[in-house]
The first five atom37 places (N, CA, C, CB, O) and aatype in JSON, in Angstrom:
{
  "aatype": [0, 10, 10, 14, 8, 16, 7, 6, 17, 18, 6, 2, 7, 9, 6, 5, 6, 0, 13, 6, 10, 2, 2, 14, 10, 15, 19, 2, 0, 7, 11, 0, 11, 10, 15, 0, 6, 15, 10, 10, 15, 19, 3, 2, 6, 13, 12, 6, 9, 3, 4, 19, 11, 5, 0, 6, 18, 15, 6, 2, 10, 19, 19, 1, 13, 8, 6, 18, 0, 7, 15, 1, 7, 2, 0, 0, 10, 5, 15],
  "atom_mask": [
    [1, 1, 1, 1, 1],
    [1, 1, 1, 1, 1],
    [1, 1, 1, 1, 1],
    [1, 1, 1, 1, 1],
    [1, 1, 1, 1, 1],
    [1, 1, 1, 1, 1],
    [1, 1, 1, 0, 1],
    [1, 1, 1, 1, 1],
    [1, 1, 1, 1, 1],
    [1, 1, 1, 1, 1],
    [1, 1, 1, 1, 1],
    [1, 1, 1, 1, 1],
    [1, 1, 1, 0, 1],
    [1, 1, 1, 1, 1],
    [1, 1, 1, 1, 1],
    [1, 1, 1, 1, 1],
    [1, 1, 1, 1, 1],
    [1, 1, 1, 1, 1],
    [1, 1, 1, 1, 1],
    [1, 1, 1, 1, 1],
    [1, 1, 1, 1, 1],
    [1, 1, 1, 1, 1],
    [1, 1, 1, 1, 1],
    [1, 1, 1, 1, 1],
    [1, 1, 1, 1, 1],
    [1, 1, 1, 1, 1],
    [1, 1, 1, 1, 1],
    [1, 1, 1, 1, 1],
    [1, 1, 1, 1, 1],
    [1, 1, 1, 0, 1],
    [1, 1, 1, 1, 1],
    [1, 1, 1, 1, 1],
    [1, 1, 1, 1, 1],
    [1, 1, 1, 1, 1],
    [1, 1, 1, 1, 1],
    [1, 1, 1, 1, 1],
    [1, 1, 1, 1, 1],
    [1, 1, 1, 1, 1],
    [1, 1, 1, 1, 1],
    [1, 1, 1, 1, 1],
    [1, 1, 1, 1, 1],
    [1, 1, 1, 1, 1],
    [1, 1, 1, 1, 1],
    [1, 1, 1, 1, 1],
    [1, 1, 1, 1, 1],
    [1, 1, 1, 1, 1],
    [1, 1, 1, 1, 1],
    [1, 1, 1, 1, 1],
    [1, 1, 1, 1, 1],
    [1, 1, 1, 1, 1],
    [1, 1, 1, 1, 1],
    [1, 1, 1, 1, 1],
    [1, 1, 1, 1, 1],
    [1, 1, 1, 1, 1],
    [1, 1, 1, 1, 1],
    [1, 1, 1, 1, 1],
    [1, 1, 1, 1, 1],
    [1, 1, 1, 1, 1],
    [1, 1, 1, 1, 1],
    [1, 1, 1, 1, 1],
    [1, 1, 1, 1, 1],
    [1, 1, 1, 1, 1],
    [1, 1, 1, 1, 1],
    [1, 1, 1, 1, 1],
    [1, 1, 1, 1, 1],
    [1, 1, 1, 1, 1],
    [1, 1, 1, 1, 1],
    [1, 1, 1, 1, 1],
    [1, 1, 1, 1, 1],
    [1, 1, 1, 0, 1],
    [1, 1, 1, 1, 1],
    [1, 1, 1, 1, 1],
    [1, 1, 1, 0, 1],
    [1, 1, 1, 1, 1],
    [1, 1, 1, 1, 1],
    [1, 1, 1, 1, 1],
    [1, 1, 1, 1, 1],
    [1, 1, 1, 1, 1],
    [1, 1, 1, 1, 1]
  ],
  "atom_positions": [
    [[-4.35, -18.4, 3.01], [-5.72, -18.08, 3.38], [-6.49, -17.71, 2.12], [-5.76, -16.93, 4.42], [-5.93, -17.15, 1.18]],
    [[-7.75, -18.02, 2.12], [-8.62, -17.66, 1.01], [-9.58, -16.57, 1.46], [-9.4, -18.89, 0.48], [-10.09, -16.61, 2.58]],
    [[-9.82, -15.61, 0.59], [-10.74, -14.53, 0.9], [-11.71, -14.38, -0.27], [-9.98, -13.19, 1.17], [-11.35, -13.82, -1.3]],
    [[-12.93, -14.88, -0.13], [-13.9, -14.75, -1.21], [-14.2, -13.28, -1.51], [-15.21, -15.49, -0.85], [-14.29, -12.46, -0.6]],
    [[-14.34, -12.96, -2.79], [-14.64, -11.6, -3.21], [-15.25, -11.61, -4.61], [-13.37, -10.72, -3.17], [-15.15, -12.6, -5.33]],
    [[-15.87, -10.52, -4.97], [-16.41, -10.38, -6.33], [-15.53, -9.43, -7.11], [-17.89, -9.86, -6.3], [-14.83, -8.6, -6.52]],
    [[-15.53, -9.52, -8.41], [-14.75, -8.61, -9.25], [-13.26, -8.89, -9.17], [0.0, 0.0, 0.0], [-12.83, -9.96, -8.74]],
    [[-12.49, -7.9, -9.58], [-11.03, -8.02, -9.58], [-10.48, -7.9, -8.17], [-10.4, -6.95, -10.49], [-10.99, -7.12, -7.37]],
    [[-9.44, -8.66, -7.87], [-8.88, -8.68, -6.53], [-8.35, -7.32, -6.12], [-7.78, -9.72, -6.44], [-8.46, -6.94, -4.95]],
    [[-7.76, -6.57, -7.07], [-7.17, -5.28, -6.72], [-8.2, -4.19, -6.51], [-6.21, -4.86, -7.8], [-7.86, -3.11, -6.02]],
    [[-9.45, -4.43, -6.87], [-10.52, -3.46, -6.65], [-11.28, -3.72, -5.36], [-11.48, -3.47, -7.83], [-12.16, -2.95, -5.0]],
    [[-10.96, -4.79, -4.65], [-11.72, -5.19, -3.47], [-10.91, -5.19, -2.18], [-12.29, -6.55, -3.69], [-11.34, -5.77, -1.18]],
    [[-9.77, -4.54, -2.17], [-8.99, -4.42, -0.94], [-8.26, -5.67, -0.51], [0.0, 0.0, 0.0], [-7.89, -5.8, 0.66]],
    [[-8.04, -6.6, -1.43], [-7.37, -7.86, -1.09], [-5.93, -7.61, -0.65], [-7.4, -8.83, -2.28], [-5.44, -8.26, 0.28]],
    [[-5.24, -6.68, -1.3], [-3.85, -6.36, -0.95], [-3.78, -5.89, 0.51], [-3.28, -5.27, -1.9], [-2.89, -6.32, 1.25]],
    [[-4.68, -5.02, 0.92], [-4.69, -4.52, 2.29], [-5.04, -5.64, 3.27], [-5.69, -3.36, 2.42], [-4.43, -5.74, 4.34]],
    [[-6.01, -6.47, 2.93], [-6.38, -7.6, 3.8], [-5.2, -8.55, 3.98], [-7.59, -8.37, 3.21], [-4.96, -9.02, 5.09]],
    [[-4.46, -8.83, 2.91], [-3.3, -9.71, 2.99], [-2.21, -9.09, 3.85], [-2.75, -10.01, 1.58], [-1.58, -9.78, 4.65]],
    [[-1.99, -7.78, 3.7], [-1.0, -7.1, 4.51], [-1.36, -7.19, 5.99], [-0.87, -5.63, 4.08], [-0.51, -7.49, 6.83]],
    [[-2.62, -6.91, 6.31], [-3.06, -6.95, 7.71], [-2.97, -8.36, 8.29], [-4.49, -6.43, 7.81], [-2.66, -8.52, 9.48]],
    [[-3.23, -9.38, 7.48], [-3.12, -10.76, 7.95], [-1.66, -11.12, 8.24], [-3.7, -11.72, 6.91], [-1.37, -11.76, 9.26]],
    [[-0.75, -10.72, 7.36], [0.65, -11.09, 7.49], [1.46, -10.17, 8.38], [1.27, -11.14, 6.14], [2.59, -10.49, 8.75]],
    [[0.9, -9.01, 8.72], [1.59, -8.03, 9.57], [0.65, -7.54, 10.65], [2.13, -6.85, 8.73], [0.16, -6.41, 10.58]],
    [[0.38, -8.37, 11.64], [-0.58, -7.97, 12.67], [-0.11, -6.72, 13.42], [-0.81, -9.11, 13.67], [1.08, -6.51, 13.62]],
    [[-1.07, -5.91, 13.81], [-0.79, -4.68, 14.53], [-0.24, -4.99, 15.91], [-2.05, -3.82, 14.64], [-0.78, -5.84, 16.62]],
    [[0.83, -4.3, 16.3], [1.36, -4.46, 17.64], [1.33, -3.1, 18.33], [2.81, -5.03, 17.6], [1.46, -2.06, 17.69]],
    [[1.15, -3.13, 19.62], [1.03, -1.91, 20.41], [2.14, -1.88, 21.45], [-0.35, -1.81, 21.09], [2.4, -2.87, 22.13]],
    [[2.79, -0.73, 21.55], [3.85, -0.55, 22.54], [3.52, 0.68, 23.38], [5.24, -0.4, 21.86], [3.02, 1.69, 22.87]],
    [[3.79, 0.59, 24.65], [3.56, 1.74, 25.53], [4.55, 2.84, 25.19], [3.69, 1.33, 27.02], [5.7, 2.57, 24.82]],
    [[4.12, 4.07, 25.32], [5.01, 5.2, 25.07], [4.27, 6.36, 24.45], [0.0, 0.0, 0.0], [3.04, 6.35, 24.37]],
    [[5.01, 7.33, 24.03], [4.44, 8.54, 23.44], [4.95, 8.69, 22.02], [4.78, 9.8, 24.29], [6.13, 8.5, 21.75]],
    [[4.05, 9.02, 21.1], [4.43, 9.2, 19.7], [5.32, 10.42, 19.54], [3.17, 9.34, 18.81], [5.09, 11.45, 20.17]],
    [[6.34, 10.3, 18.71], [7.22, 11.43, 18.44], [6.61, 12.36, 17.39], [8.58, 10.93, 17.98], [6.94, 13.55, 17.34]],
    [[5.74, 11.82, 16.55], [5.11, 12.61, 15.49], [3.66, 12.87, 15.83], [5.22, 11.89, 14.13], [3.0, 12.03, 16.44]],
    [[3.17, 14.02, 15.45], [1.77, 14.33, 15.71], [0.85, 13.82, 14.6], [1.58, 15.83, 15.88], [-0.35, 13.66, 14.82]],
    [[1.39, 13.58, 13.42], [0.59, 13.1, 12.29], [0.33, 11.6, 12.42], [1.29, 13.41, 10.96], [1.0, 10.9, 13.18]],
    [[-0.65, 11.12, 11.67], [-0.99, 9.7, 11.72], [0.04, 8.84, 11.02], [-2.34, 9.48, 11.1], [0.26, 7.69, 11.41]],
    [[0.68, 9.37, 9.99], [1.61, 8.57, 9.21], [2.79, 9.43, 8.79], [0.91, 7.96, 7.99], [2.64, 10.62, 8.53]],
    [[3.96, 8.82, 8.72], [5.15, 9.52, 8.27], [5.03, 9.9, 6.8], [6.4, 8.66, 8.49], [5.34, 11.03, 6.42]],
    [[4.57, 8.97, 5.99], [4.4, 9.19, 4.55], [3.08, 8.6, 4.09], [5.57, 8.57, 3.75], [2.56, 7.66, 4.69]],
    [[2.54, 9.16, 3.03], [1.35, 8.59, 2.4], [1.44, 8.81, 0.9], [0.05, 9.21, 2.97], [2.15, 9.69, 0.43]],
    [[0.71, 8.0, 0.17], [0.67, 8.1, -1.28], [-0.8, 8.21, -1.69], [1.37, 6.88, -1.98], [-1.65, 7.56, -1.09]],
    [[-1.08, 9.03, -2.69], [-2.48, 9.32, -3.03], [-3.07, 8.4, -4.1], [-2.59, 10.73, -3.5], [-4.12, 8.71, -4.67]],
    [[-2.43, 7.28, -4.38], [-2.94, 6.32, -5.36], [-3.41, 5.09, -4.6], [-1.84, 5.95, -6.43], [-2.63, 4.47, -3.88]],
    [[-4.68, 4.74, -4.76], [-5.25, 3.63, -3.97], [-4.64, 2.27, -4.29], [-6.71, 3.56, -4.19], [-4.81, 1.34, -3.5]],
    [[-3.94, 2.14, -5.41], [-3.34, 0.86, -5.78], [-1.84, 0.81, -5.51], [-3.61, 0.58, -7.23], [-1.15, -0.06, -6.04]],
    [[-1.33, 1.72, -4.7], [0.09, 1.73, -4.35], [0.25, 1.55, -2.85], [0.76, 3.04, -4.82], [-0.54, 2.07, -2.06]],
    [[1.27, 0.81, -2.47], [1.61, 0.59, -1.08], [3.07, 0.97, -0.86], [1.35, -0.89, -0.66], [3.93, 0.64, -1.68]],
    [[3.34, 1.66, 0.24], [4.72, 1.96, 0.63], [5.27, 0.74, 1.35], [4.81, 3.25, 1.53], [4.68, 0.26, 2.33]],
    [[6.39, 0.23, 0.87], [6.97, -0.99, 1.43], [8.08, -0.71, 2.44], [7.5, -1.85, 0.33], [8.21, -1.44, 3.43]],
    [[8.87, 0.31, 2.2], [10.05, 0.52, 3.03], [10.45, 1.99, 3.0], [11.22, -0.37, 2.55], [10.36, 2.66, 1.96]],
    [[10.88, 2.49, 4.13], [11.47, 3.82, 4.23], [12.76, 3.66, 5.01], [10.49, 4.86, 4.91], [12.75, 3.15, 6.13]],
    [[13.87, 4.11, 4.43], [15.16, 3.97, 5.12], [16.06, 5.12, 4.75], [15.83, 2.64, 4.78], [15.83, 5.82, 3.76]],
    [[17.08, 5.32, 5.53], [18.06, 6.35, 5.22], [18.99, 5.82, 4.14], [18.85, 6.77, 6.49], [19.38, 4.65, 4.16]],
    [[19.35, 6.68, 3.21], [20.29, 6.3, 2.15], [21.64, 5.94, 2.78], [20.46, 7.45, 1.12], [21.99, 6.44, 3.84]],
    [[22.37, 5.06, 2.11], [23.63, 4.57, 2.67], [24.71, 5.64, 2.77], [24.14, 3.44, 1.84], [25.48, 5.65, 3.73]],
    [[24.77, 6.54, 1.78], [25.89, 7.48, 1.73], [25.46, 8.94, 1.81], [26.67, 7.27, 0.48], [26.21, 9.83, 1.41]],
    [[24.25, 9.2, 2.33], [23.78, 10.57, 2.49], [22.7, 10.62, 3.56], [23.26, 11.14, 1.15], [22.33, 9.6, 4.13]],
    [[22.2, 11.8, 3.81], [21.12, 11.98, 4.78], [19.74, 11.84, 4.13], [21.24, 13.34, 5.45], [18.73, 12.03, 4.8]],
    [[19.69, 11.52, 2.85], [18.42, 11.39, 2.14], [17.66, 10.15, 2.58], [18.67, 11.34, 0.63], [18.23, 9.23, 3.17]],
    [[16.36, 10.14, 2.3], [15.53, 8.96, 2.56], [15.28, 8.21, 1.27], [14.19, 9.36, 3.22], [15.14, 8.82, 0.2]],
    [[15.25, 6.91, 1.36], [14.88, 6.04, 0.25], [13.5, 5.49, 0.56], [15.93, 4.88, 0.02], [13.28, 4.91, 1.62]],
    [[12.56, 5.67, -0.37], [11.2, 5.17, -0.19], [10.95, 4.14, -1.28], [10.15, 6.34, -0.25], [11.08, 4.43, -2.47]],
    [[10.6, 2.94, -0.86], [10.27, 1.87, -1.82], [8.77, 1.62, -1.75], [11.07, 0.56, -1.52], [8.2, 1.51, -0.66]],
    [[8.16, 1.53, -2.9], [6.73, 1.26, -2.96], [6.43, 0.45, -4.21], [5.9, 2.57, -2.94], [7.27, 0.35, -5.1]],
    [[5.25, -0.12, -4.28], [4.87, -0.87, -5.47], [3.4, -0.61, -5.81], [5.11, -2.38, -5.26], [2.59, -0.3, -4.94]],
    [[3.1, -0.75, -7.08], [1.74, -0.63, -7.6], [1.28, -2.04, -7.89], [1.66, 0.3, -8.89], [1.93, -2.76, -8.66]],
    [[0.17, -2.46, -7.29], [-0.2, -3.87, -7.35], [-1.37, -4.19, -8.26], [-0.52, -4.35, -6.01], [-1.78, -5.34, -8.33]],
    [[-1.92, -3.22, -8.97], [-3.07, -3.5, -9.84], [-2.67, -3.73, -11.29], [-4.07, -2.36, -9.78], [-3.51, -4.05, -12.12]],
    [[-1.39, -3.58, -11.59], [-0.93, -3.8, -12.96], [-1.32, -2.69, -13.9], [0.0, 0.0, 0.0], [-1.5, -2.92, -15.09]],
    [[-1.46, -1.49, -13.39], [-1.89, -0.36, -14.23], [-0.86, 0.76, -14.15], [-3.29, 0.16, -13.81], [0.04, 0.73, -13.31]],
    [[-1.01, 1.72, -15.03], [-0.14, 2.89, -15.03], [-0.89, 4.07, -14.44], [0.37, 3.22, -16.45], [-2.12, 4.12, -14.5]],
    [[-0.17, 5.0, -13.89], [-0.8, 6.18, -13.34], [0.21, 7.03, -12.6], [0.0, 0.0, 0.0], [1.38, 6.68, -12.5]],
    [[-0.26, 8.12, -12.08], [0.58, 9.04, -11.31], [0.25, 8.89, -9.82], [0.37, 10.52, -11.78], [-0.84, 8.47, -9.43]],
    [[1.23, 9.23, -9.03], [1.03, 9.21, -7.59], [1.87, 10.32, -6.97], [1.41, 7.83, -6.98], [2.96, 10.63, -7.45]],
    [[1.35, 10.9, -5.92], [2.09, 11.91, -5.17], [2.41, 11.36, -3.8], [1.28, 13.25, -5.06], [1.53, 10.86, -3.1]],
    [[3.66, 11.47, -3.43], [4.12, 11.05, -2.11], [4.03, 12.26, -1.19], [5.59, 10.48, -2.16], [4.54, 13.33, -1.53]],
    [[3.38, 12.1, -0.05], [3.19, 13.22, 0.87], [3.78, 12.88, 2.23], [1.69, 13.58, 1.0], [3.73, 11.73, 2.68]],
    [[4.33, 13.89, 2.87], [4.89, 13.69, 4.21], [4.26, 14.65, 5.19], [6.42, 13.86, 4.21], [4.59, 14.63, 6.37]]
  ]
}
């Protein structure tokens, strides 16, 4: 799919648009177990959380994410 935009692609929400196109929202009946909107969030606008899973040999969580603008910076992961 093509999405016309001005400026740099990473400054115009193209990553989010691509995610929404390739991962359509699905709705299931039931009640949410969590009261918050999201299990995890990151405070850097150019980072996306890709995966959250339990570690293989412990009770820890593994969080995979990527920075898609090709820049350096700090980010805080919040739960």
